[in-house]
Each structure stands twice: as C-alpha cells, then as structure tokens.
Short mmCIF file of C-alpha atoms in Angstrom, two decimals:
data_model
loop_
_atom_site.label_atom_id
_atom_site.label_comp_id
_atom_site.label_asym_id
_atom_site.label_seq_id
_atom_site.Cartn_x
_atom_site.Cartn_y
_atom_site.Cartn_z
CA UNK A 1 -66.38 -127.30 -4.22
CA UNK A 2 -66.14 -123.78 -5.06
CA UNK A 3 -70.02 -123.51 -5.26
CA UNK A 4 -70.29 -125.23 -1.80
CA UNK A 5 -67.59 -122.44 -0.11
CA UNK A 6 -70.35 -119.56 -1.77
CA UNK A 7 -73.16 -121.74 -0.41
CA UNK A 8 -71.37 -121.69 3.12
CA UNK A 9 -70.36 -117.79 2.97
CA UNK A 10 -73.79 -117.05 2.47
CA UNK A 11 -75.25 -118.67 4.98
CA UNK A 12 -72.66 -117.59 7.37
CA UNK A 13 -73.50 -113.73 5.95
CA UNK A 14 -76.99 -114.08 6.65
CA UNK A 15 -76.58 -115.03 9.75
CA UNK A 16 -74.56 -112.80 10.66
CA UNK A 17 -77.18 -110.10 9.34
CA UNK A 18 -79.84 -112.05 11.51
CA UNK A 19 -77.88 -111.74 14.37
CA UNK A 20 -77.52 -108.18 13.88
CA UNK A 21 -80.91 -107.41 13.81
CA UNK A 22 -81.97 -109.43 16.70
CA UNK A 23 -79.78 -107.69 18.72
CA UNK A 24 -80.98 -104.36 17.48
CA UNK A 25 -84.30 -105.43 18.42
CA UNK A 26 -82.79 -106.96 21.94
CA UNK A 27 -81.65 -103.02 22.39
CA UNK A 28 -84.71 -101.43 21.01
CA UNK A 29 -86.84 -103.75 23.65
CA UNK A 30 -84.12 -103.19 26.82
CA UNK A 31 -84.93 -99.62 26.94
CA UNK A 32 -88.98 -99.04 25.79
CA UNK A 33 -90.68 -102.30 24.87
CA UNK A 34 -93.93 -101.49 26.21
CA UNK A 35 -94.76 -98.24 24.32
CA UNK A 36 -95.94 -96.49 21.42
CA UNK A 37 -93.32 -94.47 21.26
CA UNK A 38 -89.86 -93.12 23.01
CA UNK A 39 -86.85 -90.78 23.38
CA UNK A 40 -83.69 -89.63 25.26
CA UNK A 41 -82.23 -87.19 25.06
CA UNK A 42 -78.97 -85.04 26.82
CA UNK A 43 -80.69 -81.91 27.89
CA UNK A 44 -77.89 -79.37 26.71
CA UNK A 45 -76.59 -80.41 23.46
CA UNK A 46 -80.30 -82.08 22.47
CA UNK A 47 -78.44 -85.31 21.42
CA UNK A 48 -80.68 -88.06 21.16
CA UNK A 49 -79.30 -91.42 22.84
CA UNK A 50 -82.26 -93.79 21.96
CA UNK A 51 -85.07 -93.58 19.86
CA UNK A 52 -88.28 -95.27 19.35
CA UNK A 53 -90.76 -94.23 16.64
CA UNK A 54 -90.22 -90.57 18.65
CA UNK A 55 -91.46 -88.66 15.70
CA UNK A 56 -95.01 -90.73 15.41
CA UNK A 57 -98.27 -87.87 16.56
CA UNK A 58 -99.89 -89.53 19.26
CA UNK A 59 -102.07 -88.31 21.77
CA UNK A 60 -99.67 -86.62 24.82
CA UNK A 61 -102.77 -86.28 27.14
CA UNK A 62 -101.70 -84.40 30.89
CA UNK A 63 -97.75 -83.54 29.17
CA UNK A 64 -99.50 -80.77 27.03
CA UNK A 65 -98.83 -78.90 30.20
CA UNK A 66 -94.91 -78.60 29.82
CA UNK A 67 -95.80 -76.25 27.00
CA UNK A 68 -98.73 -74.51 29.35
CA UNK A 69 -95.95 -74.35 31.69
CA UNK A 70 -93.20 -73.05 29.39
CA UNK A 71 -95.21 -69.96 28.51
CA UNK A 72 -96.00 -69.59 31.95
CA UNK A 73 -92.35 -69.43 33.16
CA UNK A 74 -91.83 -67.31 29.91
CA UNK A 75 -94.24 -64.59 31.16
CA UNK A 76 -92.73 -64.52 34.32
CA UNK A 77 -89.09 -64.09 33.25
CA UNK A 78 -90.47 -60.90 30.75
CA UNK A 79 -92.28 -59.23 33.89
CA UNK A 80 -95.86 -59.87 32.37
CA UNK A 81 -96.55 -61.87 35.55
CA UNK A 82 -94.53 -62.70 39.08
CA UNK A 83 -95.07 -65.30 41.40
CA UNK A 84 -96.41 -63.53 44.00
CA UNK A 85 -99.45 -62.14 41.20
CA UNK A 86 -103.26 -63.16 41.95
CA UNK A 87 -104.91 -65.41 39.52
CA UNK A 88 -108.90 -65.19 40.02
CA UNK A 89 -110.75 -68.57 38.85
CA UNK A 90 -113.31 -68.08 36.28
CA UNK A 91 -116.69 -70.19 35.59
CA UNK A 92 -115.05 -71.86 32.97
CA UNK A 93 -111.71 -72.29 34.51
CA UNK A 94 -113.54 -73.95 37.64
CA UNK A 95 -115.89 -76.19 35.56
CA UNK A 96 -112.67 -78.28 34.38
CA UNK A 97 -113.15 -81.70 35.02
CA UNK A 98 -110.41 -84.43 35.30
CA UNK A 99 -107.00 -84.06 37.67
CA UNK A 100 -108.06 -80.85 39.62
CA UNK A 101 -107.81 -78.77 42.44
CA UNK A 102 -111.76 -78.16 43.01
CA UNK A 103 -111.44 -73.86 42.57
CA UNK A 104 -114.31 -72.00 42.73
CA UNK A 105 -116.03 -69.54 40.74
CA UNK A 106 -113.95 -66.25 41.88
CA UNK A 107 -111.47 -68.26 43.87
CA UNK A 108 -107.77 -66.57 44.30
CA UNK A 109 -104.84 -68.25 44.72
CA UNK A 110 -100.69 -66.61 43.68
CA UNK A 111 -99.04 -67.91 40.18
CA UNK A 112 -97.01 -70.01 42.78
CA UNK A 113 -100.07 -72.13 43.95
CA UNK A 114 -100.98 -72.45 40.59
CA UNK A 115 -97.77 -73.68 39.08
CA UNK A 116 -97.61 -76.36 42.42
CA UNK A 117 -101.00 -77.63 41.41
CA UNK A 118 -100.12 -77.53 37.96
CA UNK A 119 -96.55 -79.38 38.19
CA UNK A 120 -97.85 -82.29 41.25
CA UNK A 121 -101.28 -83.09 40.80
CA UNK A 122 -101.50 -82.24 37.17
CA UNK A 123 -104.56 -79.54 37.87
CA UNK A 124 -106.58 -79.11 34.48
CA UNK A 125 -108.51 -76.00 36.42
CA UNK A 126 -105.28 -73.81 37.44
CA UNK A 127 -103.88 -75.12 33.91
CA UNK A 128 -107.14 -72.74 32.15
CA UNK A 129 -106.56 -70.31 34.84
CA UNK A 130 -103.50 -69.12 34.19
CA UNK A 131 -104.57 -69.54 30.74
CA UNK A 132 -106.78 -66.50 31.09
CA UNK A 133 -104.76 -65.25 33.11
CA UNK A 134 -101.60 -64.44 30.45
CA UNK A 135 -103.75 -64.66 27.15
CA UNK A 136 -107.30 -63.51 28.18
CA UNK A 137 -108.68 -66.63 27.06
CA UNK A 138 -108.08 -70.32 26.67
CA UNK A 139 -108.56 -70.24 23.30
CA UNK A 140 -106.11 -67.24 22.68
CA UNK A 141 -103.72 -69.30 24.69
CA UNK A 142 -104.03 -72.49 22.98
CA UNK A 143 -102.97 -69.92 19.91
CA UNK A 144 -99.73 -69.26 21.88
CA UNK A 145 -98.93 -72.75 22.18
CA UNK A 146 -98.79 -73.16 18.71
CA UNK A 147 -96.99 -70.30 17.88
CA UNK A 148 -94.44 -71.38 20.31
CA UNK A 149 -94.64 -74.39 19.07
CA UNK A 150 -93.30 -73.03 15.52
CA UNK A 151 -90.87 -70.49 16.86
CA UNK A 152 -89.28 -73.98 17.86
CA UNK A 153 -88.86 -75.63 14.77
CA UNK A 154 -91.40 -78.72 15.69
CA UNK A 155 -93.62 -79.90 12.88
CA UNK A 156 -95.49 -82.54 14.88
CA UNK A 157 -97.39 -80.76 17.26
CA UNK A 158 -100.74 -79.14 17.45
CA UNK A 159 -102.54 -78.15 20.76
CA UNK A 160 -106.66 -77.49 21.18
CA UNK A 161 -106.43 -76.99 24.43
CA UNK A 162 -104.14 -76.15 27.51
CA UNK A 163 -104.48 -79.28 29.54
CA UNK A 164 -104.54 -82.54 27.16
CA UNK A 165 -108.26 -83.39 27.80
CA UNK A 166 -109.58 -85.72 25.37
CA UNK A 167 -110.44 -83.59 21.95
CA UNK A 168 -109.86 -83.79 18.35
CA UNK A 169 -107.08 -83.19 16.48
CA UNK A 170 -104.60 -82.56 19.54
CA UNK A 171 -101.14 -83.92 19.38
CA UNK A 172 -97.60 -84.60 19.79
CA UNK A 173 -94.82 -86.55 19.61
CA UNK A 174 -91.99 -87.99 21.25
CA UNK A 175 -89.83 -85.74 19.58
CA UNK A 176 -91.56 -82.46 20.05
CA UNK A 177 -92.24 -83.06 23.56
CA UNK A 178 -88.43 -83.76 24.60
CA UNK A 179 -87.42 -80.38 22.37
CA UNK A 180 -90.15 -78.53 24.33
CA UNK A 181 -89.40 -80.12 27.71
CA UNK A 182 -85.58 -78.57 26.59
CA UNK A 183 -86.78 -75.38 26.31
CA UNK A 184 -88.66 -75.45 29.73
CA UNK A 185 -85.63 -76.63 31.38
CA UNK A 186 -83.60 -73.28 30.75
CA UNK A 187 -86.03 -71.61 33.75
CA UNK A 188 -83.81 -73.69 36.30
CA UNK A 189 -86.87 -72.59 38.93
CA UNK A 190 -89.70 -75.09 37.26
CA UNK A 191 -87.92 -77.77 39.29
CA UNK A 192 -88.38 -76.32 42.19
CA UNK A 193 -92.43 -76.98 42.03
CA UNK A 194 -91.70 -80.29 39.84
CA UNK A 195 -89.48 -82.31 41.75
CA UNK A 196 -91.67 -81.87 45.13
CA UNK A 197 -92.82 -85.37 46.27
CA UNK A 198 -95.75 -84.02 48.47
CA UNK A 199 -97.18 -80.20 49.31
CA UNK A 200 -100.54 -78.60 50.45
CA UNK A 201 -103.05 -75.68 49.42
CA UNK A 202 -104.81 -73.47 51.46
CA UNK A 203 -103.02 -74.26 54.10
CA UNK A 204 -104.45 -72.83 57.42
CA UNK A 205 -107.94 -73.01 56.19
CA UNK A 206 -110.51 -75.29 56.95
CA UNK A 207 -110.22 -76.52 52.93
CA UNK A 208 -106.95 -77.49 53.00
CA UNK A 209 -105.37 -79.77 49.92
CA UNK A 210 -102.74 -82.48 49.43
CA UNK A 211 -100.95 -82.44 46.68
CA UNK A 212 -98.95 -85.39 45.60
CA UNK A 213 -97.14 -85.89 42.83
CA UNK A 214 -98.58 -87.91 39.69
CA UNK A 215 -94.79 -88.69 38.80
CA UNK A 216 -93.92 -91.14 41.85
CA UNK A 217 -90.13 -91.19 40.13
CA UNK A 218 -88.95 -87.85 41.86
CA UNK A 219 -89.50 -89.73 44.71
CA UNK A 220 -87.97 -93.62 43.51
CA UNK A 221 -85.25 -92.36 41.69
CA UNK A 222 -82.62 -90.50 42.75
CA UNK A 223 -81.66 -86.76 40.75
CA UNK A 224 -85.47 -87.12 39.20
CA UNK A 225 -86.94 -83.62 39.16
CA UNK A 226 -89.61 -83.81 36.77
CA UNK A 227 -91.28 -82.97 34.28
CA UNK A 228 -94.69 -84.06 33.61
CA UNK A 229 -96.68 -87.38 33.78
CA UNK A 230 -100.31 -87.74 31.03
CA UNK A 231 -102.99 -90.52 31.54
CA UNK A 232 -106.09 -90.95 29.12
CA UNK A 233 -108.05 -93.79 27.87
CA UNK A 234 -106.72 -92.79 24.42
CA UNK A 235 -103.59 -91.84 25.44
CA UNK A 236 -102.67 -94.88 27.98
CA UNK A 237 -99.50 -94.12 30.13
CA UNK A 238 -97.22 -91.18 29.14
CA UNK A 239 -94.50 -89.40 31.05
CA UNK A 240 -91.86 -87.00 29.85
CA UNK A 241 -89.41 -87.28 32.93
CA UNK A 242 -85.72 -85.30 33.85
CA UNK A 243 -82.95 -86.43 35.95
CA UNK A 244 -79.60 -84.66 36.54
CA UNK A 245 -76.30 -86.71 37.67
CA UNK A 246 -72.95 -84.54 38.02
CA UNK A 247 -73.19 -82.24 34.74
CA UNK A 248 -74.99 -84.35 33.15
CA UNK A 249 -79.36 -83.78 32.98
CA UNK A 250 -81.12 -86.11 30.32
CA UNK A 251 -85.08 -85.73 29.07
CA UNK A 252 -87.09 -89.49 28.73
CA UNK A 253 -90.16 -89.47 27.59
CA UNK A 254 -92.63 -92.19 26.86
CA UNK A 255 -95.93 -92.51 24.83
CA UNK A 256 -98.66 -95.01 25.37
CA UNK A 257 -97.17 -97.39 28.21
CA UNK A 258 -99.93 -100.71 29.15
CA UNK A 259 -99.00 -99.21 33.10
CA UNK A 260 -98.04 -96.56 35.22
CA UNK A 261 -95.69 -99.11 36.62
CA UNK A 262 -94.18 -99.60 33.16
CA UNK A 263 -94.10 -96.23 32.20
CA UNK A 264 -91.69 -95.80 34.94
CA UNK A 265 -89.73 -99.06 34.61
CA UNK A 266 -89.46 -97.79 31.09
CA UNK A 267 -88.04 -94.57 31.95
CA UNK A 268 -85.42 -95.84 34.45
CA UNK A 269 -83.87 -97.99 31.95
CA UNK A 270 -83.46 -95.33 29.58
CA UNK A 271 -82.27 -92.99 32.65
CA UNK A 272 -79.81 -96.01 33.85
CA UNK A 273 -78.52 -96.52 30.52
CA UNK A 274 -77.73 -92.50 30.05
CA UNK A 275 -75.80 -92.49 32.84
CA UNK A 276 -74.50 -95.10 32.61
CA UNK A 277 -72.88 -94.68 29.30
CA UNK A 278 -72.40 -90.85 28.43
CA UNK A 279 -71.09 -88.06 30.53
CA UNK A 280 -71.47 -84.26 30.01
CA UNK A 281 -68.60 -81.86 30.13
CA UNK A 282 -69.71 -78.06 30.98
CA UNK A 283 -68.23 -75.41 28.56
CA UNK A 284 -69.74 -71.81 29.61
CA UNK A 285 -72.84 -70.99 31.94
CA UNK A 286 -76.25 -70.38 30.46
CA UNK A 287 -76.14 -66.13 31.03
CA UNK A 288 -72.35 -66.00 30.20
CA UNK A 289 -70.82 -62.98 28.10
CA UNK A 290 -69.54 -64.17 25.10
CA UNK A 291 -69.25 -60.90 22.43
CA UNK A 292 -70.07 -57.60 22.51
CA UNK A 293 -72.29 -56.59 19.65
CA UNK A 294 -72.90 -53.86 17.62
CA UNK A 295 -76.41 -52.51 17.25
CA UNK A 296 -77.94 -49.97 14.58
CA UNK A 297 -80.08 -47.29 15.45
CA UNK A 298 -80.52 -48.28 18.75
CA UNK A 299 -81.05 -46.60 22.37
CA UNK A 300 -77.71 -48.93 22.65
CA UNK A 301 -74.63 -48.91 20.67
CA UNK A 302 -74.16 -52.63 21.54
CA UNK A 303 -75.42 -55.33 23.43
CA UNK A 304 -74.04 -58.18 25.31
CA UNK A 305 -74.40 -61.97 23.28
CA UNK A 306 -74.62 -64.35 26.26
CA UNK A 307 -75.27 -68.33 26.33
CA UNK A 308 -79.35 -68.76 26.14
CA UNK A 309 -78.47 -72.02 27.47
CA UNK A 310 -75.94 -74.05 29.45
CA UNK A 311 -72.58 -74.85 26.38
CA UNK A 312 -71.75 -77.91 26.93
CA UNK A 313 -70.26 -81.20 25.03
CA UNK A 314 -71.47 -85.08 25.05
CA UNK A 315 -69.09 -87.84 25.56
CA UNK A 316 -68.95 -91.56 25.89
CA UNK A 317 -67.80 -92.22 29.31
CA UNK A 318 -64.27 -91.88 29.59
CA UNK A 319 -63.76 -89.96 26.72
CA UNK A 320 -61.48 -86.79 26.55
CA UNK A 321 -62.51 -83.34 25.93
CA UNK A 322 -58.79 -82.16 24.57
CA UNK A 323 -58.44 -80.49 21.36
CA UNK A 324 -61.95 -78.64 21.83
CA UNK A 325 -62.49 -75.36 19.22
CA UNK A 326 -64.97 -72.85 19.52
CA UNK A 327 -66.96 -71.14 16.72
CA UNK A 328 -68.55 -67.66 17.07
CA UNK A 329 -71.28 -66.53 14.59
CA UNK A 330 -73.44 -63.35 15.10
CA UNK A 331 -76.25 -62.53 12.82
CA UNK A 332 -75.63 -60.27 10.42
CA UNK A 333 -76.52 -56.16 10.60
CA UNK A 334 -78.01 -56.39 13.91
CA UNK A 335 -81.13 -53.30 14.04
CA UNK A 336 -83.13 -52.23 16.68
CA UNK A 337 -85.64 -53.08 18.55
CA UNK A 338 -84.11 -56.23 20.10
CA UNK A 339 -86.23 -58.37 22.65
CA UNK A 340 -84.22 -59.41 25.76
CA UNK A 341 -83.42 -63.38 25.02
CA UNK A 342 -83.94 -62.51 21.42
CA UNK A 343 -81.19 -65.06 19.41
CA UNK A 344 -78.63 -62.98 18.31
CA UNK A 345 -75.63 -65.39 17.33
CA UNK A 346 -74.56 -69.05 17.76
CA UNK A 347 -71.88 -70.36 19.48
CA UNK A 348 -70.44 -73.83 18.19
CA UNK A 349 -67.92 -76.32 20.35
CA UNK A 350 -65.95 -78.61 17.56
CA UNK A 351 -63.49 -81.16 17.90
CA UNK A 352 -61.47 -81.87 14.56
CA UNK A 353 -63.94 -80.31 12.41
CA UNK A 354 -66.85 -82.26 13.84
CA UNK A 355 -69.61 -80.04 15.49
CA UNK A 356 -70.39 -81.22 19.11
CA UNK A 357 -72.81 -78.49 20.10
CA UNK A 358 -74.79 -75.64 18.99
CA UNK A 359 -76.14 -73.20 21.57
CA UNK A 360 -77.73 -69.86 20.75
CA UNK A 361 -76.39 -66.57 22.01
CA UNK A 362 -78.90 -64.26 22.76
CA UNK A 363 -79.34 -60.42 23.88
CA UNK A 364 -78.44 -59.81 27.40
CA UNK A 365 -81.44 -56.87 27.37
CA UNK A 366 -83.85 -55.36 25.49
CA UNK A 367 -82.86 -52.57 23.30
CA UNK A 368 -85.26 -49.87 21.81
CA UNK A 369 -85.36 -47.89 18.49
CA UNK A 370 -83.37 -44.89 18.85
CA UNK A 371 -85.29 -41.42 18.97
CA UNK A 372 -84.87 -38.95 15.91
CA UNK A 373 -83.15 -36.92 18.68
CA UNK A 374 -80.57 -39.80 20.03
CA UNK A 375 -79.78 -39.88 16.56
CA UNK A 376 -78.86 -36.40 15.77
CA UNK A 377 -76.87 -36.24 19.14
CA UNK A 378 -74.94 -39.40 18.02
CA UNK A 379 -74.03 -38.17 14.52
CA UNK A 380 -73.16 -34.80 15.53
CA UNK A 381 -70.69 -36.42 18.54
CA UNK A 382 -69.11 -38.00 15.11
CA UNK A 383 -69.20 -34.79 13.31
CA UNK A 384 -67.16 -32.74 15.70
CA UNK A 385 -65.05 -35.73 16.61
CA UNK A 386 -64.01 -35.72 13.24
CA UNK A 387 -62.98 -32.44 12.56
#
C-alpha cells in the first residue's frame, strides 16, 4: 500500500513538473516563436521582461545602424557636428549597394537628410557618409563602434562595417543590441527622424525621393517610434523596435524572423504584453541636479552630478511605489580634466534593501586642468584667508 501511495506521488510530481515546463514553453512561444533570438526590455531601468536565447551572436544585418546612429547623435551633442553641417558623398560612400538613397560622387546633403535616410529607408550610402564624415574613414569608424561598444560593457558584439552588409565576422546579439538601442534612446531627438511614417529628399528638385519607412510598426502600432529594422539572406528578419505608453518606453528586438510580417507580429506581442503587465514610475529627469561635487585641480572647484538618464522604478501593474530610498555614490577623488557626460557617481532607488534602479550621474560640463597660475591664485586666496 505504502509503495503504491510513493508510486502515485511520483507520478503526480512529474506531472506536475511536465506541466510546468509546457507552460514555460507555452510562454516562451506566446511572445517570439518564430525567431532565433529575442528580448524586452524597460528602457530606463534596463530590466529585461522576456528573454529568448538574447545573448546568442547572430548576424544583426541593417540594426548595425543604431550604433552608426548613436555615435552620430553623440557627435552632435559634443559640437563635433550640427544638423544643419554639409556632408559631401565620396566615391566610396556612393558606390554602396543595398537599401540606398542613389548619392553621387560629390553630392551634398545636411546631417539632417542624412540621419532621415538613415533612420526610414535604412540608406547604406549616407550610413558610410557620415562615416567619413565624423571618423575620416569607414574603417576608422567601424573602430569607434567597437570602442563604444566596450565603453558599454557588451561582450557580444563586433562590427566590420557601418551598415550590416553581408561580411565576415560581424555580429551581435539580442542583448547588445537592446543595451545599445538604450543608450541611443537618451538623445530624445533620434525619434524625431525614426518614428516618421513617410518623408522626401531633394525636395524641389527635379530628383526628388520618397522615403518610407522599413519599420511599417510606427505606423500600425500606436506610441511606436522606432528604432531600426535589418533584412539579409543570412540574417532573415530582424527589428529592434521602441514604443512609449504613459512613463513607460520598452526596447523589443528580434533576430532571424521566417517574415517581415512575423517579425512584427512578434514584436507586438512582446510590446502588448509590456504594457500590459508592468508600469513605470518616474523618479528625477534625465539632466536633473543631484550633488554638487568637488573637483581637484580644476578650472572648477566643483561640478554639477546630474541624471545621464531618465531615474525611474519598474513595477507590476498596480503595484505601489511607497517606502522608496535613494542611494548617492560619487566616485572617489574626482581630478581634472572631466568630459561633459563623463560618469561621475551613481544614483540608486531601493525599496527594503532591494535595488530597483541604477542610473549614472554624470558631469553637467566639461572641466579643464587648472593653469599653474589658477593654482597659485587659489592657494594664495587660502593663504591670506587664513591668517
């Protein structure tokens, strides 16, 4: 009898395991069943909502560009470039083949055109334009990209070119591509050129263009506003796609769909179900003040820490945000020179000793070496002050 209950426990255990795992895979297939590989993530706080093999190197084909883009949008927010800037095609840049915008040899056309063409119709030659534009050379840029790359913490990546063309050795992964679409999301003004449904070039000329956009969501489904869509025979169906609802503004991407059209089904579910289920909850601002810091031997005695990025806290829907702590931390002996944006400090949210977000703090402006004459001024202002 008592061998018979075990028997019956057992089975009942196993099943119950079973179950478990069928419904895991029932989940894992609602979401991204037709792909090689998937994430979502909440844009502020990076948490990652689903995953699917996201840390697999596959292939990203056309969403190389959010990183072409990022360092784009960096070099305009340093001054190195402005949107209103000339970009002059080169040979090379022109011979691109692929999604293009047909320049010609010694064709001009502002950083603004080129980010459109880059962000709607996925242009490979503005993509090497720009290139040389900010590094001098495609090749020096691809170095860039990897650098940045680094400078983010991503393992998984490596770039051999700036547009995703078919060539050895060039890849991603789900992952990487959601941290770097992150990152890209901070310059609030890439959505203005990405979540455009339609726009033209060289307007008022007899060689005027349509653009439309290769990511038809920003136009199905509603708060879509990017990012980036990829197609190769290698690569199949990719898409690395943003939506924003209330506070809330998620990151979806998808490796290797069968279909565009499943791509995007794909991506919806995973948008749906983010909405659906979490909700955001604002802290501070991306650019607020949070500490005044001390800086040694610098043309500034201190420097403001503000937010590099929007603070803000993940919930399940419904969920209160009482009982919320905040945690300060700013790197140690602080020295001069200090890039603008440079990280400078952290700035933690907690709830009962359980870390809901981490956000860095970063300087407000740049700030120089002190001369050998700033210097002697300063100590001497604390000589006679102290006597």
């Amino acid at each position: 009898m008592k061998s018979f209950v075990r028997n019956i426990i057992c089975l009942v255990m196993i099943f119950t395991l079973f179950s478990q795992t069928v419904l895991a895979e029932e989940k894992h297939a609602e979401l991204s069943d037709d792909s090689k590989s998937a994430i979502l993530i909440e844009k502020d706080t990076g948490a990652i909502l689903y995953d699917k093999n996201s840390h697999e190197k596959l292939p990203p084909a056309s969403m190389t560009k959010i990183m072409t883009l990022l360092l784009i949008m960096e070099a305009i927010d340093s001054g190195k470039l402005t949107m209103e800037d000339k970009v002059r095609t080169s040979e090379y840049a022109a011979s691109m083949g692929g999604s293009q915008i047909f320049l010609e040899p010694g064709e001009e056309m502002k950083v603004k055109e080129m980010l459109l063409a880059i962000s709607l119709a996925s242009a490979n030659d503005a993509s090497v334009a720009m290139a040389e534009k900010i590094a001098g050379s495609e090749e020096a840029f691809v170095d860039m990209m990897n650098k940045r790359v680094k400078s983010l913490g991503l393992k998984n990546t490596k770039f051999n070119n700036t547009t995703g063309l078919p060539v050895e050795d060039h890849y991603s992964t789900a992952y990487d591509m959601a941290m770097m679409a992150k990152e890209l999301l901070k310059y609030e003004d890439i959505t203005d050129f990405t979540k455009q449904y339609e726009s033209y070039l060289r307007e008022n000329t007899d060689k005027k263009f349509w653009l439309v956009n290769t990511n038809k969501l920003v136009k199905f489904y509603p708060g879509v506003d990017g990012l980036k869509t990829g197609f190769t025979g290698e690569a199949k169906y990719c898409l690395t796609a943003t939506a924003k609802k209330d506070d809330m503004r998620v990151v979806a991407v998808v490796f290797g769909a069968t279909t565009s059209k499943s791509r995007n089904a794909q991506v919806t579910k995973m948008l749906d179900y983010a909405f659906a289920q979490y909700a955001t909850h604002s802290i501070h601002k991306k650019g607020k003040v949070i500490e005044k810091v001390k800086v040694s031997k610098g043309n500034h005695k201190e420097i403001n820490a503000i937010t590099g990025d929007q603070v803000s806290v993940l919930t399940k829907k419904g969920d209160k945000t009482d009982g919320l702590k905040t945690e300060i931390k700013i790197n140690k002996q602080l020295n001069a020179p200090i890039k603008k944006g440079e990280q400078i400090g952290t700035i933690i949210i907690k709830k009962e000793d359980k870390e809901l977000s981490k956000t860095p703090l970063v300087a407000e402006k740049d700030v120089k070496k002190a001369t050998w004459w700033e210097l002697y001024k300063r100590a001497f202002g604390l000589f006679t002050q102290s006597r």
